[in-house]
Amino acid sequence: MTDSLVLAKQTLLEPGGLSESDLDRVLGRLAHPAIDYADMYFQYARHESWVLEEGRVKNGSHSIEQGVGVRVNSGEKTGFSYSDELQLAALTEAADVAGAIAQSGRSEAVLVPCRDTVPVSPLYAGIDPVISLEDAAKVALLERVEAEARRQDPRIKEVIASLSGVHEVVMVVRSDGRLVSDVRPLVRLNVTVIAEHEGRREQGSAGGGGRWDYRYFSDELALGYAREAVRQALVNLDAVDAPAGTMTVVLGPGWPGVLLHEAIGHGLEGDFNRKGTSAFSGRIGERVADPQCTVVDNGTLANRRGSLTVDDEGTPTQNNVLIENGILKTYMQDTLNARLTGTPPTGNGRRESYAHLPMPRMTNTYMLAGKYAPEEILQSVDKGLYAVNFGGGQVDITSGKFVFSASEAYLIENGKVTRPVRGATLIGNGPDVLTRVSMVGNDLELDTGVGTCGKEGQAVPVGVGQPTLLVNELTVGGVQV
Amino acid sequence: MTQAPVLRDSSKVDLRELAGDALALARSSGASEAEVAVDESDGFSATVRLGEVETVEHNRDKSLAVTVFFGQRSGSASTSDFSRTALEDTVQAACSIARYTAEDPCAGLADPDLLAKEFPDLDLYAPWQLELGQAIEMATMCEQMARDEDSRIVNSEGATVSTHSGREVYANSLGFVGDARGSRHTVSCVVLGKQDGNMQRDYWYTTARHAEDLEPAGRIGRLAAQRAVRRLGGRRIATRQSPVIFEAPVATSLLGHLVGALRGASLYRHASFLLDQLDEQVFSPGIRIHEQPRLPRGAGSTAYDNEGVQTRDRDLVSDGILRGYVLDSYSGRKLQTKSTGNAGGVHNLTLESGRMDLDALLREMGSGLLVTELIGHGVNTVTGDYSRGAAGFWVEEGQIQYPVEEITIAGNLKDMYKRIAHVGSDLDARGNLRTGSVLIDGITIAGS
């Protein structure tokens, strides 16, 4: 048995007196000719956060959530119920309620063997970040970050710094006999500053994290976030109105990969494509990007925020090539959509918690490096926008229209980066935006570990990345006509 | 399969007793003050897609959140486990955090004289005696009406019928105990239209505290279908300045941005574009924005806020002048004033309607853009800079000409609020932010 399985049983089964044979019996109740698949998702999550503002850590919070979700699939139908009590009576009831989707009458209980699967080597240590640092040291870290930000420039008027950690233990018990566990640490440090000068105020924000414990935040890294937030705020103090209209846009490396997440990623999720509701439906094998573009969704990168050793259905994650040299290769699948479309699961079945249904979701989505030096790309542009930092984005997967909002951008004039411009939303059409990429940089970067993706009300941590990209004709939503 | 299994009685735990236990534990751990919120809710939703049941989801949630104060240090913790052990651990976790937090002179419970003393029945709780089979039938009919509405409706994300109800107890060490029940029922439908290879999706929904206040499910389906097909063949328009009408369902977001800028935390952090604007002209003259926390059956109705502070009717903006902020006890003290009863947010905030319906607004605008969908998060609360993706319709001589997509609209909220020319009579009162359609002059549209 792996360490994570021992811990999972101790955390999730033993306190409520559940045994593996109890799990077999519950699965047995669900065994019915009309049922294609069923699973139980046990979860314990402990979350804490500390927030500093006005120079002081004024409050912190701590929460524990635990429960089990039972899901039953019959054809395209899904029945789902959950309980926050990890006990046999509650689990049995949840199973009966979820199982009603396919069962008109109760069939004879069939025992389903419940076995340990071949262990997958974990992509992160099975640690509890919350206890990796004394509380006093967490407070001291935030205070050092605050001091570093204020030290940079007298125009910094407010500093808000936050530190959060999650310790999560999950176990998936499936009707096909698979039993998988995972222990998932996640930490994050964030800094937001407000700079004020001559009555004008602007903010800057930076941060990072991943599947580590708090010791990941060395002073070098943590104080670097503070300096970066200050730099952004000061740049924005000088920003002029952004231009409005369609123009050449150069996107910086790293976090601007949110472009790929919105424009391409969501549209390639298996549920939308099975249902034919995505602008990418039925387009496997077609050209959807310039031949320089290869885009992957890779859940197997060690310690990344978007990575998982196994997804929330117990499938090991993979490095899935979504677009290869411009050609659409594959959709991202969970077990339900894989089964219904006769394709293999890709390790993308994810859920926010035991109280939510899994669905195809991204992990770390990024474009591989190309051949151009970033300077070469900028020099090739007569007039355009250079966008290096972004807030969030959104997409309408049916029409394909997507947006993402720049929080740090500059004008490019005659191949040179000139004045900073105020934040603006960029809008484009997912299925053709990558066909208008004309240069791909050799400077692939992944983001620092800050992404959270929302879909149907469920939030999951994700990563993005890309090299510098030149996109011909992207619409910039500034105010300067 | 349409027989709903009976869920166990969820009210087996006495929430008041639990809240009392948590406060007692906090006191015995040495906390000078404490507050606790305990809630419990249950319900289900059924989704029918292309005439077949797709998902049946049963929900039952509970949580307990406690904040303790040791003088002016505080800590918070929450749990979904109501066992004695978990309760003890949770209170201990909060106390342990409070040991490391800093003294904060503004920390503490609400001022005792602001706590609610009367608890009128706001008629917010009406569980729907809905069998799963009936829910499925209703969702099926809703989606069928959508698919029958227009031959271009070729696909669907389904129709969903859901019902949820719950109870929340808030108590604090000043002796305040609030005990409120509420319910919410919803029918929604999402369908796709297709024409000449172009696909568009849209939706409609109805939601209410009482099932009898829901619009007919068939009407929801038909409206969803009409909204999807009218977007087919959308095109881009050239970059320009233009008047814009925000259709009521998207105009509510303008109120959301206002609340974001008037929140106490945005103000004391100097992170608001409406800093120091009290008693100043913030909207065009004639604009009134008011809060009605005790509206019977209202989506955001409550007799007291998340700290027990009594809610009351008030004008946030009258004749375009900013009359108040959105404060809880902490931010009230930070700003040297008092809580406005808004711990947890505003309660039924309404931008008062004028006399013109949407057609009249379109005629008033003449040429311009009717925005029916906004995407993205391009709103900066610190500066007021506004830039969002939009879709809608181009209007000439007061008549809708053709659908428009893949454009952005941009401006600064400070100017946009002052340029609101008219608020339509087509009030969207489904949610906590309520407004009719809003006509604003001089917005930048970025397109081709």
Short mmCIF file of C-alpha atoms in Angstrom, two decimals, chain A residues 81-390:
data_model
loop_
_atom_site.label_atom_id
_atom_site.label_comp_id
_atom_site.label_asym_id
_atom_site.label_seq_id
_atom_site.Cartn_x
_atom_site.Cartn_y
_atom_site.Cartn_z
CA SER A 81 -25.66 12.77 -4.19
CA TYR A 82 -23.23 13.54 -1.39
CA SER A 83 -22.90 13.55 2.33
CA ASP A 84 -20.64 15.42 4.70
CA GLU A 85 -20.79 12.49 7.09
CA LEU A 86 -18.18 9.79 6.43
CA GLN A 87 -20.28 6.98 7.88
CA LEU A 88 -21.88 3.89 6.45
CA ALA A 89 -25.52 5.00 6.89
CA ALA A 90 -24.93 8.34 5.19
CA LEU A 91 -22.84 6.75 2.43
CA THR A 92 -25.47 4.09 1.76
CA GLU A 93 -28.20 6.69 1.59
CA ALA A 94 -26.20 8.86 -0.80
CA ALA A 95 -25.58 5.80 -2.98
CA ASP A 96 -29.27 4.89 -3.03
CA VAL A 97 -30.29 8.43 -3.94
CA ALA A 98 -27.69 8.70 -6.70
CA GLY A 99 -28.42 5.18 -7.92
CA ALA A 100 -32.13 5.91 -8.36
CA ILE A 101 -31.23 7.53 -11.71
CA ALA A 102 -30.95 4.09 -13.31
CA GLN A 103 -32.74 1.71 -11.08
CA SER A 104 -36.45 1.14 -11.09
CA GLY A 105 -36.18 -1.87 -8.83
CA ARG A 106 -33.39 -3.06 -6.60
CA SER A 107 -31.47 -5.96 -8.09
CA GLU A 108 -29.58 -8.56 -6.09
CA ALA A 109 -26.50 -7.09 -4.53
CA VAL A 110 -23.40 -8.04 -6.45
CA LEU A 111 -20.03 -7.78 -4.78
CA VAL A 112 -17.60 -5.69 -6.73
CA PRO A 113 -13.98 -6.37 -5.94
CA CYS A 114 -12.27 -3.33 -4.51
CA ARG A 115 -8.55 -3.47 -5.17
CA ASP A 116 -5.58 -1.23 -4.86
CA THR A 117 -4.30 -0.18 -8.25
CA VAL A 118 -0.72 -0.01 -9.36
CA PRO A 119 0.61 3.04 -7.56
CA VAL A 120 1.35 6.09 -9.68
CA SER A 121 4.49 7.91 -8.64
CA PRO A 122 3.36 11.12 -6.98
CA LEU A 123 4.15 14.50 -8.56
CA TYR A 124 4.34 16.19 -5.15
CA ALA A 125 5.03 15.18 -1.57
CA GLY A 126 2.12 13.98 0.59
CA ILE A 127 2.59 16.80 3.06
CA ASP A 128 0.36 19.12 5.07
CA PRO A 129 1.51 22.67 4.25
CA VAL A 130 -0.53 24.11 7.11
CA ILE A 131 1.85 22.63 9.68
CA SER A 132 5.02 23.23 7.63
CA LEU A 133 5.63 26.58 9.27
CA GLU A 134 4.89 27.98 12.73
CA ASP A 135 1.99 30.44 12.71
CA ALA A 136 4.33 33.15 13.97
CA ALA A 137 6.63 32.51 10.99
CA LYS A 138 3.70 32.84 8.55
CA VAL A 139 2.86 36.22 10.04
CA ALA A 140 6.54 37.24 9.91
CA LEU A 141 6.77 36.25 6.24
CA LEU A 142 3.82 38.48 5.36
CA GLU A 143 5.38 41.32 7.35
CA ARG A 144 8.66 41.00 5.43
CA VAL A 145 6.76 41.03 2.13
CA GLU A 146 4.91 44.17 3.21
CA ALA A 147 8.10 45.92 4.29
CA GLU A 148 9.80 45.04 1.01
CA ALA A 149 6.92 46.53 -0.99
CA ARG A 150 6.85 49.75 1.03
CA ARG A 151 10.63 50.08 0.86
CA GLN A 152 10.53 50.25 -2.94
CA ASP A 153 8.84 53.59 -3.41
CA PRO A 154 7.15 56.27 -1.28
CA ARG A 155 4.21 56.28 -3.69
CA ILE A 156 3.13 52.86 -2.39
CA LYS A 157 0.19 53.66 -0.10
CA GLU A 158 -1.39 50.29 0.59
CA VAL A 159 -0.05 46.76 0.70
CA ILE A 160 -2.28 43.73 1.03
CA ALA A 161 -0.47 40.41 1.33
CA SER A 162 -2.06 37.02 1.80
CA LEU A 163 -0.79 33.54 2.43
CA SER A 164 -2.93 30.42 2.05
CA GLY A 165 -2.39 26.70 2.27
CA VAL A 166 -4.51 23.65 1.56
CA HIS A 167 -4.01 20.09 2.72
CA GLU A 168 -6.25 17.74 0.78
CA VAL A 169 -6.64 13.98 1.03
CA VAL A 170 -8.80 12.23 -1.55
CA MET A 171 -9.75 8.65 -2.31
CA VAL A 172 -11.67 7.46 -5.34
CA VAL A 173 -13.45 4.10 -5.21
CA ARG A 174 -14.74 3.01 -8.60
CA SER A 175 -17.17 0.38 -9.80
CA ASP A 176 -14.48 -1.11 -12.05
CA GLY A 177 -12.49 -2.10 -8.97
CA ARG A 178 -10.04 0.74 -8.98
CA LEU A 179 -9.20 2.38 -5.67
CA VAL A 180 -6.90 5.37 -5.83
CA SER A 181 -5.76 7.93 -3.30
CA ASP A 182 -3.90 11.20 -3.52
CA VAL A 183 -2.58 13.67 -0.98
CA ARG A 184 -2.44 17.16 -2.44
CA PRO A 185 -0.68 20.14 -0.92
CA LEU A 186 -1.25 23.62 -2.35
CA VAL A 187 0.19 26.95 -1.21
CA ARG A 188 -0.13 30.47 -2.49
CA LEU A 189 1.27 33.88 -1.63
CA ASN A 190 -0.21 37.04 -3.10
CA VAL A 191 0.68 40.74 -2.93
CA THR A 192 -1.46 43.65 -4.08
CA VAL A 193 -0.26 47.21 -3.77
CA ILE A 194 -1.85 50.56 -4.41
CA ALA A 195 0.36 53.39 -5.61
CA GLU A 196 -0.78 56.98 -5.39
CA HIS A 197 0.71 60.01 -7.10
CA GLU A 198 -0.78 63.44 -7.70
CA GLY A 199 -4.29 62.20 -7.00
CA ARG A 200 -4.04 59.23 -9.31
CA ARG A 201 -4.21 55.69 -7.94
CA GLU A 202 -3.22 52.43 -9.59
CA GLN A 203 -2.76 48.90 -8.36
CA GLY A 204 -0.27 46.16 -9.04
CA SER A 205 -0.49 42.53 -8.11
CA ALA A 206 1.84 39.54 -8.10
CA GLY A 207 2.16 36.17 -6.46
CA GLY A 208 2.73 32.51 -6.92
CA GLY A 209 2.67 29.07 -5.41
CA GLY A 210 2.23 25.43 -6.21
CA ARG A 211 1.95 21.96 -4.72
CA TRP A 212 4.61 22.53 -2.06
CA ASP A 213 4.66 23.46 1.58
CA TYR A 214 5.23 27.01 2.82
CA ARG A 215 8.99 26.64 2.76
CA TYR A 216 8.64 27.11 -1.01
CA PHE A 217 8.37 30.83 -0.29
CA SER A 218 12.01 31.69 0.20
CA ASP A 219 12.66 35.36 0.88
CA GLU A 220 14.10 35.64 -2.61
CA LEU A 221 10.82 34.46 -4.13
CA ALA A 222 8.39 36.12 -1.71
CA LEU A 223 10.11 39.51 -1.70
CA GLY A 224 10.35 39.25 -5.48
CA TYR A 225 6.52 39.13 -5.64
CA ALA A 226 6.44 42.35 -3.59
CA ARG A 227 8.86 44.11 -5.96
CA GLU A 228 6.95 42.88 -8.99
CA ALA A 229 3.61 44.17 -7.64
CA VAL A 230 5.22 47.57 -6.98
CA ARG A 231 6.77 47.67 -10.45
CA GLN A 232 3.38 47.04 -12.08
CA ALA A 233 1.58 49.68 -10.03
CA LEU A 234 4.24 52.30 -10.83
CA VAL A 235 4.13 51.48 -14.55
CA ASN A 236 0.36 51.95 -14.49
CA LEU A 237 0.69 55.37 -12.82
CA ASP A 238 2.21 56.56 -16.10
CA ALA A 239 -0.22 54.74 -18.38
CA VAL A 240 -2.17 56.59 -21.06
CA ASP A 241 -5.51 55.55 -22.58
CA ALA A 242 -5.35 52.29 -24.50
CA PRO A 243 -6.16 52.30 -28.21
CA ALA A 244 -9.45 50.88 -29.49
CA GLY A 245 -9.69 48.68 -32.56
CA THR A 246 -8.12 45.76 -34.36
CA MET A 247 -4.32 45.72 -34.38
CA THR A 248 -1.19 43.61 -34.13
CA VAL A 249 -0.70 42.33 -30.59
CA VAL A 250 2.44 40.85 -29.07
CA LEU A 251 1.74 38.80 -25.96
CA GLY A 252 4.49 38.33 -23.41
CA PRO A 253 5.56 34.91 -22.12
CA GLY A 254 4.02 33.08 -19.14
CA TRP A 255 0.71 34.21 -17.66
CA PRO A 256 -0.56 35.74 -20.98
CA GLY A 257 -1.06 32.05 -21.86
CA VAL A 258 -4.50 32.67 -20.37
CA LEU A 259 -5.18 33.31 -24.08
CA LEU A 260 -4.77 29.58 -24.75
CA HIS A 261 -6.90 28.63 -21.77
CA GLU A 262 -9.82 30.74 -22.99
CA ALA A 263 -9.48 30.70 -26.77
CA ILE A 264 -8.59 27.04 -27.19
CA GLY A 265 -8.73 25.12 -23.92
CA HIS A 266 -12.37 25.34 -22.90
CA GLY A 267 -13.55 24.70 -26.44
CA LEU A 268 -11.59 21.41 -26.44
CA GLU A 269 -13.21 20.01 -23.28
CA GLY A 270 -14.86 16.68 -24.04
CA ASP A 271 -18.33 17.40 -22.65
CA PHE A 272 -18.95 20.32 -25.01
CA ASN A 273 -17.66 18.33 -27.95
CA ARG A 274 -19.72 15.22 -27.23
CA LYS A 275 -22.78 17.44 -27.09
CA GLY A 276 -21.73 19.37 -30.19
CA THR A 277 -22.02 22.72 -28.40
CA SER A 278 -18.42 23.88 -28.94
CA ALA A 279 -17.17 25.92 -31.86
CA PHE A 280 -14.45 23.19 -32.08
CA SER A 281 -16.93 20.27 -32.29
CA GLY A 282 -16.13 17.75 -35.01
CA ARG A 283 -12.90 19.47 -36.00
CA ILE A 284 -10.26 16.89 -34.96
CA GLY A 285 -7.65 16.64 -37.73
CA GLU A 286 -8.40 20.15 -39.02
CA ARG A 287 -6.02 23.08 -39.07
CA VAL A 288 -6.93 25.47 -36.25
CA ALA A 289 -3.59 27.22 -35.76
CA ASP A 290 -0.47 28.35 -37.55
CA PRO A 291 1.97 25.42 -38.10
CA GLN A 292 4.33 27.02 -35.55
CA CYS A 293 1.77 26.32 -32.80
CA THR A 294 1.82 23.20 -30.62
CA VAL A 295 -0.40 23.41 -27.54
CA VAL A 296 -0.49 20.86 -24.72
CA ASP A 297 -2.44 20.31 -21.55
CA ASN A 298 0.04 18.68 -19.22
CA GLY A 299 -1.06 17.51 -15.77
CA THR A 300 2.22 15.73 -15.07
CA LEU A 301 4.57 18.62 -14.25
CA ALA A 302 5.99 18.12 -10.76
CA ASN A 303 4.72 20.52 -8.07
CA ARG A 304 2.78 22.78 -10.45
CA ARG A 305 -0.46 24.35 -9.23
CA GLY A 306 -2.44 22.79 -12.10
CA SER A 307 -0.86 19.33 -11.78
CA LEU A 308 -2.42 16.21 -10.29
CA THR A 309 -0.88 12.78 -9.80
CA VAL A 310 -4.31 11.33 -10.56
CA ASP A 311 -7.39 13.29 -11.58
CA ASP A 312 -10.53 13.32 -9.43
CA GLU A 313 -11.71 10.07 -11.03
CA GLY A 314 -8.45 8.27 -10.24
CA THR A 315 -7.07 8.42 -13.79
CA PRO A 316 -3.35 9.28 -13.89
CA THR A 317 -2.82 12.64 -15.57
CA GLN A 318 -1.08 12.85 -18.94
CA ASN A 319 0.70 15.25 -21.23
CA ASN A 320 -2.04 15.64 -23.86
CA VAL A 321 -1.14 17.27 -27.14
CA LEU A 322 -4.19 19.35 -28.05
CA ILE A 323 -2.81 21.05 -31.15
CA GLU A 324 0.27 19.76 -32.95
CA ASN A 325 1.91 21.97 -35.58
CA GLY A 326 -1.41 23.73 -36.03
CA ILE A 327 -3.59 20.60 -36.36
CA LEU A 328 -6.28 19.82 -33.78
CA LYS A 329 -5.37 16.44 -32.26
CA THR A 330 -7.53 15.66 -29.26
CA TYR A 331 -10.16 16.73 -26.77
CA MET A 332 -9.75 16.55 -22.99
CA GLN A 333 -11.89 13.81 -21.44
CA ASP A 334 -13.27 12.57 -18.16
CA THR A 335 -14.57 8.98 -17.85
CA LEU A 336 -18.18 9.79 -18.78
CA ASN A 337 -17.40 11.67 -21.98
CA ALA A 338 -14.61 9.28 -22.93
CA ARG A 339 -16.98 6.32 -22.64
CA LEU A 340 -19.76 8.03 -24.57
CA THR A 341 -17.44 9.03 -27.40
CA GLY A 342 -15.40 5.82 -27.46
CA THR A 343 -12.12 7.54 -26.65
CA PRO A 344 -9.68 6.99 -23.77
CA PRO A 345 -9.93 9.17 -20.63
CA THR A 346 -7.13 11.73 -20.68
CA GLY A 347 -6.78 12.42 -16.95
CA ASN A 348 -8.84 15.61 -17.11
CA GLY A 349 -11.79 14.59 -14.89
CA ARG A 350 -11.82 17.21 -12.14
CA ARG A 351 -14.23 18.56 -9.53
CA GLU A 352 -14.15 21.39 -7.00
CA SER A 353 -15.06 19.09 -4.12
CA TYR A 354 -16.99 16.00 -3.09
CA ALA A 355 -20.16 18.12 -3.36
CA HIS A 356 -19.61 18.75 -7.08
CA LEU A 357 -19.79 16.50 -10.17
CA PRO A 358 -16.56 15.90 -12.09
CA MET A 359 -16.25 17.16 -15.66
CA PRO A 360 -13.47 17.62 -18.22
CA ARG A 361 -11.19 20.41 -17.01
CA MET A 362 -7.76 21.72 -17.88
CA THR A 363 -4.56 21.20 -15.85
CA ASN A 364 -1.50 23.16 -17.12
CA THR A 365 -2.21 24.46 -20.61
CA TYR A 366 0.64 25.95 -22.62
CA MET A 367 2.20 26.43 -26.02
CA LEU A 368 5.62 24.98 -26.77
CA ALA A 369 8.50 27.28 -27.69
CA GLY A 370 9.10 28.40 -31.26
CA LYS A 371 12.18 29.78 -32.96
CA TYR A 372 12.07 33.58 -32.65
CA ALA A 373 13.87 35.66 -30.08
CA PRO A 374 11.39 37.94 -28.27
CA GLU A 375 13.32 41.08 -29.38
CA GLU A 376 13.04 39.95 -32.98
CA ILE A 377 9.27 39.62 -32.59
CA LEU A 378 8.86 43.12 -31.14
CA GLN A 379 11.16 44.64 -33.77
CA SER A 380 8.95 43.24 -36.54
CA VAL A 381 5.95 45.33 -35.43
CA ASP A 382 5.45 48.88 -36.78
CA LYS A 383 2.45 49.72 -34.66
CA GLY A 384 0.72 47.55 -32.13
CA LEU A 385 0.19 46.57 -28.53
CA TYR A 386 2.58 44.64 -26.27
CA ALA A 387 0.60 43.01 -23.45
CA VAL A 388 2.60 41.35 -20.69
CA ASN A 389 0.24 40.94 -17.74
CA PHE A 390 -3.37 39.93 -17.58
#
